[in-house]
Amino acid sequence: AQKITQTQPGMFVQEKEAVTLDCTYDTSDPSYGLFWYKQPSSGEMIFLIYQGSYDQQNATEGRYSLNFQKARKSANLVISASQLGDSAMYFCAMRGTDSGGSNYKLTFGKGTLLTVNP
Amino acid sequence: DTGVSQDPRHKITKRGQNVTFRCDPISEHNRLYWYRQTLGQGPEFLTYFQNEAQLEKSRLLSDRFSAERPKGSFSTLEIQRTEQGDSAMYLCASSLEAGGFGDTQYFGPGTRLTVL
């Protein structure tokens, strides 16, 4: 079964510093996609970054980068130069083919609450 | 570009009542998903449409839940005989079919349901 584990319920970072949010995943399928979403207190899930399992390079999108270590099954999100507006819940998610043959849905972790301090 | 919209944003209902939520996806997106999110958890998949066809339903979706996507455009999610355990945020997402697993699902603002 597919599973996402986010072991940090909460993280604190000083404004302008970098922070790493951890994500490990479990799947037996060699082909899958990994996503990170941000959920502010307003509730909307905002897509941040995507990494495919066969991508050779780590994905980057502006201040976001994904530290993909396939052998360790980890897909950590790195946010550089944190801003006050980065304070939110962050969810790691995976899309792959599960034991039932389904490959459409996203499987989410429980999330990490990031607080950026001024 | 208009994003995914959901209506209503909030719904309070009494146990046993029926409720219906609407989702309007991004206009060119042919895939539509419903998820449910309870407090302190990540979203959980409920159902998936490709165009007007409902291709997958989660075991979480009891027979009190029904979803439709007529004409492959907007979608509705109906919950009959609501229970207090149905209280959650209901999220809709849409995506444009792409190769592999890279078609990004874009989420709406959600409908927060409270069952009294």
Short mmCIF file of C-alpha atoms in Angstrom, two decimals:
data_model
loop_
_atom_site.label_atom_id
_atom_site.label_comp_id
_atom_site.label_asym_id
_atom_site.label_seq_id
_atom_site.Cartn_x
_atom_site.Cartn_y
_atom_site.Cartn_z
CA ALA A 1 0.00 0.00 0.00
CA GLN A 2 1.09 3.54 -0.64
CA LYS A 3 1.95 5.58 2.42
CA ILE A 4 3.33 9.04 3.13
CA THR A 5 4.97 9.83 6.47
CA GLN A 6 5.61 13.34 7.71
CA THR A 7 7.28 13.05 11.10
CA GLN A 8 7.36 16.74 12.02
CA PRO A 9 3.98 17.90 13.35
CA GLY A 10 5.34 21.44 13.70
CA MET A 11 8.39 23.42 12.67
CA PHE A 12 9.62 26.91 13.50
CA VAL A 13 11.97 29.02 11.39
CA GLN A 14 13.22 32.57 11.53
CA GLU A 15 12.30 34.87 8.70
CA LYS A 16 14.87 34.82 5.86
CA GLU A 17 16.31 31.47 6.94
CA ALA A 18 15.94 28.16 5.09
CA VAL A 19 13.88 25.26 6.41
CA THR A 20 13.54 21.60 5.43
CA LEU A 21 10.29 19.72 5.83
CA ASP A 22 10.66 15.95 5.88
CA CYS A 23 8.68 13.43 3.86
CA THR A 24 9.20 9.72 3.42
CA TYR A 25 7.07 7.48 1.25
CA ASP A 26 6.41 3.82 0.75
CA THR A 27 5.47 2.16 -2.49
CA SER A 28 6.39 -0.99 -4.35
CA ASP A 29 5.79 0.60 -7.73
CA PRO A 30 8.86 1.95 -9.58
CA SER A 31 6.78 4.67 -11.27
CA TYR A 32 5.19 7.41 -9.18
CA GLY A 33 4.95 11.15 -8.66
CA LEU A 34 5.58 13.20 -5.54
CA PHE A 35 3.90 16.53 -4.77
CA TRP A 36 4.02 19.18 -2.10
CA TYR A 37 1.04 21.38 -1.27
CA LYS A 38 0.66 24.36 1.05
CA GLN A 39 -2.56 24.88 3.00
CA PRO A 40 -2.94 28.29 4.67
CA SER A 41 -5.51 28.82 7.38
CA SER A 42 -8.03 29.74 4.69
CA GLY A 43 -8.12 26.05 3.73
CA GLU A 44 -7.23 26.03 0.04
CA MET A 45 -4.56 23.55 -1.03
CA ILE A 46 -1.91 25.31 -3.12
CA PHE A 47 0.36 23.26 -5.38
CA LEU A 48 4.05 23.97 -4.83
CA ILE A 49 6.27 21.44 -6.58
CA TYR A 50 6.33 18.06 -8.36
CA GLN A 51 8.98 15.35 -8.71
CA GLY A 52 8.64 12.32 -10.94
CA SER A 53 10.27 9.07 -9.86
CA TYR A 54 12.36 8.92 -13.03
CA ASP A 55 13.43 12.56 -12.96
CA GLN A 56 17.20 12.72 -12.76
CA GLN A 57 17.40 16.17 -11.20
CA ASN A 58 15.75 17.55 -8.11
CA ALA A 59 12.77 19.77 -8.86
CA THR A 60 12.95 23.49 -8.13
CA GLU A 61 10.27 26.19 -8.25
CA GLY A 62 11.43 29.61 -7.12
CA ARG A 63 12.19 29.40 -3.38
CA TYR A 64 11.03 25.79 -3.23
CA SER A 65 13.20 22.80 -3.99
CA LEU A 66 12.63 19.12 -3.51
CA ASN A 67 15.48 17.01 -2.12
CA PHE A 68 14.67 13.67 -3.75
CA GLN A 69 16.57 10.65 -2.46
CA LYS A 70 15.05 7.68 -4.23
CA ALA A 71 17.01 4.95 -2.47
CA ARG A 72 15.98 6.33 0.91
CA LYS A 73 12.42 6.96 -0.32
CA SER A 74 12.50 10.54 0.87
CA ALA A 75 11.23 13.72 -0.78
CA ASN A 76 12.01 16.61 1.55
CA LEU A 77 10.84 20.13 0.76
CA VAL A 78 13.37 22.92 1.19
CA ILE A 79 12.10 26.48 1.48
CA SER A 80 14.81 29.09 1.14
CA ALA A 81 14.64 32.62 2.51
CA SER A 82 11.46 32.02 4.54
CA GLN A 83 8.81 34.72 4.56
CA LEU A 84 6.04 35.41 7.07
CA GLY A 85 3.52 34.36 4.41
CA ASP A 86 5.05 30.88 4.35
CA SER A 87 3.38 30.11 7.68
CA ALA A 88 0.93 27.31 6.83
CA MET A 89 0.37 23.54 6.82
CA TYR A 90 2.49 21.70 4.29
CA PHE A 91 1.44 18.36 2.87
CA CYS A 92 3.50 15.82 1.00
CA ALA A 93 1.54 13.64 -1.40
CA MET A 94 2.18 10.75 -3.75
CA ARG A 95 0.49 9.47 -6.87
CA GLY A 96 1.22 5.98 -8.05
CA THR A 97 -0.44 2.70 -8.83
CA ASP A 98 -1.85 1.11 -5.71
CA SER A 99 -2.55 -2.55 -5.04
CA GLY A 100 -5.99 -2.18 -6.57
CA GLY A 101 -4.61 -0.81 -9.82
CA SER A 102 -5.77 2.72 -9.19
CA ASN A 103 -3.37 5.44 -10.24
CA TYR A 104 -5.45 8.60 -10.14
CA LYS A 105 -5.66 9.57 -6.52
CA LEU A 106 -3.20 11.45 -4.35
CA THR A 107 -2.22 9.90 -1.03
CA PHE A 108 -1.37 12.58 1.52
CA GLY A 109 0.67 12.66 4.70
CA LYS A 110 -0.62 14.25 7.90
CA GLY A 111 1.18 17.49 7.26
CA THR A 112 3.67 19.77 8.99
CA LEU A 113 2.64 23.11 10.46
CA LEU A 114 5.34 25.67 9.64
CA THR A 115 5.54 28.87 11.64
CA VAL A 116 7.82 31.64 10.40
CA ASN A 117 8.91 34.01 13.16
CA PRO A 118 9.81 37.65 12.46
CA ASP B 1 -7.33 31.91 -15.53
CA THR B 2 -10.18 31.03 -13.19
CA GLY B 3 -9.35 28.43 -10.60
CA VAL B 4 -11.48 25.68 -9.13
CA SER B 5 -14.55 27.04 -7.36
CA GLN B 6 -16.78 25.36 -4.80
CA ASP B 7 -20.15 26.29 -3.41
CA PRO B 8 -21.15 26.72 -0.67
CA ARG B 9 -18.01 27.50 1.33
CA HIS B 10 -19.71 26.59 4.58
CA LYS B 11 -22.71 24.42 5.36
CA ILE B 12 -24.29 23.74 8.72
CA THR B 13 -26.97 21.09 8.79
CA LYS B 14 -28.82 18.90 11.24
CA ARG B 15 -28.23 15.18 11.43
CA GLY B 16 -30.42 13.30 9.01
CA GLN B 17 -30.69 16.10 6.45
CA ASN B 18 -29.41 15.85 2.89
CA VAL B 19 -26.77 18.24 1.57
CA THR B 20 -25.36 18.90 -1.89
CA PHE B 21 -22.09 20.57 -2.80
CA ARG B 22 -21.03 21.91 -6.18
CA CYS B 23 -17.61 22.08 -7.79
CA ASP B 24 -16.69 23.98 -10.94
CA PRO B 25 -13.29 22.83 -12.26
CA ILE B 26 -10.80 24.78 -14.32
CA SER B 27 -12.51 25.00 -17.69
CA GLU B 28 -10.18 22.90 -19.84
CA HIS B 29 -9.57 20.21 -17.20
CA ASN B 30 -11.11 16.82 -18.00
CA ARG B 31 -10.30 15.15 -14.66
CA LEU B 32 -12.13 15.95 -11.43
CA TYR B 33 -11.58 14.61 -7.93
CA TRP B 34 -13.31 14.84 -4.55
CA TYR B 35 -11.41 14.54 -1.28
CA ARG B 36 -12.44 14.78 2.35
CA GLN B 37 -10.25 16.31 5.05
CA THR B 38 -10.89 15.97 8.77
CA LEU B 39 -9.16 17.98 11.46
CA GLY B 40 -5.47 17.23 11.79
CA GLN B 41 -5.35 14.94 8.78
CA GLY B 42 -4.39 15.19 5.16
CA PRO B 43 -7.07 14.96 2.49
CA GLU B 44 -8.45 11.49 1.72
CA PHE B 45 -9.58 10.51 -1.75
CA LEU B 46 -13.30 9.97 -2.29
CA THR B 47 -13.98 9.73 -6.02
CA TYR B 48 -12.64 10.53 -9.48
CA PHE B 49 -14.21 11.52 -12.80
CA GLN B 50 -12.69 11.53 -16.24
CA ASN B 51 -15.00 13.72 -18.30
CA GLU B 52 -18.49 12.57 -17.27
CA ALA B 53 -17.50 9.02 -16.28
CA GLN B 54 -17.01 8.20 -12.61
CA LEU B 55 -14.03 5.86 -12.80
CA GLU B 56 -13.24 5.27 -9.18
CA LYS B 57 -14.90 5.42 -5.79
CA SER B 58 -13.14 5.00 -2.48
CA ARG B 59 -14.33 2.52 0.11
CA LEU B 60 -14.77 5.64 2.26
CA LEU B 61 -17.70 6.59 0.05
CA SER B 62 -20.68 4.90 1.68
CA ASP B 63 -23.97 4.44 -0.14
CA ARG B 64 -25.17 7.69 1.43
CA PHE B 65 -22.72 9.56 -0.80
CA SER B 66 -23.29 10.09 -4.50
CA ALA B 67 -21.39 12.19 -7.00
CA GLU B 68 -22.20 13.23 -10.53
CA ARG B 69 -20.52 15.14 -13.30
CA PRO B 70 -23.11 15.68 -16.02
CA LYS B 71 -21.71 16.67 -19.39
CA GLY B 72 -18.19 16.53 -18.02
CA SER B 73 -18.29 20.03 -16.61
CA PHE B 74 -19.27 20.86 -13.00
CA SER B 75 -19.72 18.15 -10.40
CA THR B 76 -22.02 17.68 -7.42
CA LEU B 77 -21.47 15.65 -4.28
CA GLU B 78 -24.58 14.73 -2.31
CA ILE B 79 -24.67 13.30 1.17
CA GLN B 80 -27.96 11.79 2.24
CA ARG B 81 -29.05 11.33 5.85
CA THR B 82 -26.02 13.19 7.19
CA GLU B 83 -24.29 11.94 10.33
CA GLN B 84 -22.04 13.82 12.74
CA GLY B 85 -19.10 11.83 11.41
CA ASP B 86 -19.60 13.48 8.02
CA SER B 87 -18.41 16.79 9.45
CA ALA B 88 -15.29 17.64 7.46
CA MET B 89 -13.86 19.83 4.74
CA TYR B 90 -14.83 18.56 1.28
CA LEU B 91 -12.25 19.48 -1.33
CA CYS B 92 -12.62 19.34 -5.07
CA ALA B 93 -9.66 19.26 -7.45
CA SER B 94 -9.23 19.16 -11.20
CA SER B 95 -6.43 18.34 -13.59
CA LEU B 96 -5.67 18.11 -17.28
CA GLU B 97 -4.79 14.61 -18.40
CA ALA B 98 -1.06 14.25 -19.05
CA GLY B 99 1.39 11.41 -19.46
CA GLY B 100 2.74 9.61 -16.42
CA PHE B 101 1.80 10.85 -12.98
CA GLY B 102 2.61 14.49 -13.54
CA ASP B 103 -0.80 16.04 -14.16
CA THR B 104 -1.12 18.41 -11.26
CA GLN B 105 -4.33 18.48 -9.28
CA TYR B 106 -5.46 22.01 -8.52
CA PHE B 107 -7.74 22.35 -5.54
CA GLY B 108 -10.70 24.56 -4.80
CA PRO B 109 -11.25 26.41 -1.52
CA GLY B 110 -13.35 23.58 -0.09
CA THR B 111 -16.77 23.29 1.53
CA ARG B 112 -16.71 22.99 5.29
CA LEU B 113 -19.60 20.84 6.49
CA THR B 114 -20.77 20.85 10.10
CA VAL B 115 -23.41 18.33 11.09
CA LEU B 116 -25.16 19.15 14.37
#
